[in-house]
Coordinates of C-alpha atoms in Angstrom, one line a residue:
Q1 CA 0.1 0.0 0.0
V2 CA 2.2 2.8 1.3
Q3 CA 6.0 2.5 1.6
L4 CA 8.4 4.9 3.4
V5 CA 12.0 5.3 2.5
E6 CA 14.2 7.5 4.7
S7 CA 17.6 9.1 3.9
G8 CA 19.9 11.9 4.9
G9 CA 20.9 10.9 8.3
G10 CA 24.5 10.6 9.7
W11 CA 27.0 12.3 12.1
V12 CA 27.5 16.0 12.3
R13 CA 29.3 18.4 14.7
P14 CA 27.3 20.6 17.1
G15 CA 26.0 23.6 15.3
G16 CA 25.9 21.8 12.0
S17 CA 22.9 21.0 9.6
L18 CA 21.5 18.0 8.1
T19 CA 18.2 17.4 6.1
L20 CA 16.3 14.2 6.4
S21 CA 14.0 13.0 3.5
C22 CA 11.2 10.4 3.4
V23 CA 9.8 9.3 0.0
R24 CA 6.2 8.1 -0.1
S25 CA 5.2 5.5 -2.7
G26 CA 2.7 2.8 -3.2
S27 CA -1.1 2.5 -4.0
P28 CA -4.0 2.9 -3.9
F29 CA -3.5 6.7 -3.8
S30 CA -4.6 8.1 -0.3
L31 CA -4.1 11.4 1.4
Y32 CA -2.0 11.1 4.7
N33 CA -0.8 13.1 7.4
M34 CA 2.9 12.8 7.7
G35 CA 5.6 13.7 10.0
W36 CA 8.6 12.7 12.0
Y37 CA 9.0 11.3 15.5
R38 CA 12.5 10.7 17.1
Q39 CA 13.6 8.6 20.1
A40 CA 17.0 9.2 21.9
P41 CA 18.7 6.6 24.2
G42 CA 16.8 6.5 27.6
K43 CA 14.1 8.8 26.5
Q44 CA 10.3 8.4 25.4
R45 CA 9.5 8.8 21.6
E46 CA 8.8 12.4 20.7
L47 CA 6.8 14.0 18.0
V48 CA 9.2 16.3 16.2
A49 CA 7.1 17.8 13.4
R50 CA 4.2 16.9 11.2
V51 CA 2.1 18.3 8.3
N52 CA -1.4 17.4 7.3
S53 CA -2.7 16.0 4.0
R54 CA -3.1 18.1 1.0
G55 CA -6.5 19.0 2.3
G56 CA -5.3 20.0 5.6
T57 CA -4.6 23.4 6.9
S58 CA -2.1 23.0 9.8
T59 CA 1.3 22.2 10.7
Y60 CA 3.2 21.4 13.9
T61 CA 6.9 21.7 15.2
S62 CA 7.8 20.6 18.6
P63 CA 8.8 23.4 20.9
S64 CA 12.0 21.6 21.6
V65 CA 13.1 22.2 18.0
A66 CA 11.1 25.3 17.1
G67 CA 13.2 27.8 15.1
R68 CA 15.9 25.2 14.3
F69 CA 13.9 22.5 12.3
S70 CA 11.4 23.0 9.6
I71 CA 9.2 20.4 7.8
N72 CA 8.3 20.5 4.3
M73 CA 6.3 18.4 1.9
D74 CA 6.9 18.4 -1.8
Y75 CA 3.6 16.9 -3.1
A76 CA 4.8 16.6 -6.7
K77 CA 7.7 14.3 -5.6
N78 CA 5.8 12.7 -2.6
T79 CA 8.8 13.6 -0.7
L80 CA 8.6 14.9 3.1
S81 CA 11.9 16.7 4.4
L82 CA 13.0 17.8 7.8
Q83 CA 15.6 20.5 7.7
M84 CA 17.5 20.7 10.8
K85 CA 19.9 23.5 11.7
N86 CA 22.1 24.5 14.8
L87 CA 22.0 20.9 15.9
T88 CA 22.9 20.0 19.4
P89 CA 23.9 16.8 21.1
E90 CA 20.4 16.6 22.5
D91 CA 19.1 16.0 19.1
T92 CA 20.9 12.8 18.8
A93 CA 18.3 10.1 18.1
V94 CA 16.7 7.7 15.7
Y95 CA 14.4 9.6 13.6
F96 CA 11.2 8.0 12.1
C97 CA 9.1 9.0 9.3
Y98 CA 5.4 8.3 9.5
A99 CA 2.2 8.6 7.4
E100 CA -1.2 8.4 9.2
N101 CA -4.7 8.1 8.0
G102 CA -7.6 7.3 10.3
G103 CA -5.5 6.5 13.3
V104 CA -3.5 3.9 11.4
H105 CA 0.4 4.6 11.2
I106 CA 2.9 3.3 8.6
W107 CA 6.4 3.7 9.6
G108 CA 9.7 4.2 8.0
Q109 CA 12.7 2.0 9.4
G110 CA 14.3 4.8 11.3
I111 CA 17.4 6.7 10.6
Q112 CA 20.2 7.6 12.9
V113 CA 21.4 11.2 13.6
T114 CA 24.4 11.7 15.7
V115 CA 25.5 15.1 16.9
S116 CA 28.8 15.3 18.7
S117 CA 32.3 16.8 18.7

């Protein structure tokens, strides 16, 4: 049905930037809410940011990353991007792309982001 493929993770020094991408594919065609969660070692899973479907009107960015992260959906390319700037070690986590419709979630496999000196 729906498949999510993530890319763009890796290691970066504090203050650096990374962009994560999540490509959505599959059929039948549906409109999904999409976004990113993350989970750091020893911490609970945290919603980072989300966008609503094409028919939606709202977006959300966690206060913990507001002003540093931005989420963008390219509908023509079916690609969700998370632009991350001014990264800190507390941003180190596994980041998961997701698509949601009617309470049902489809997840990417997770991608590691490591911020350290």
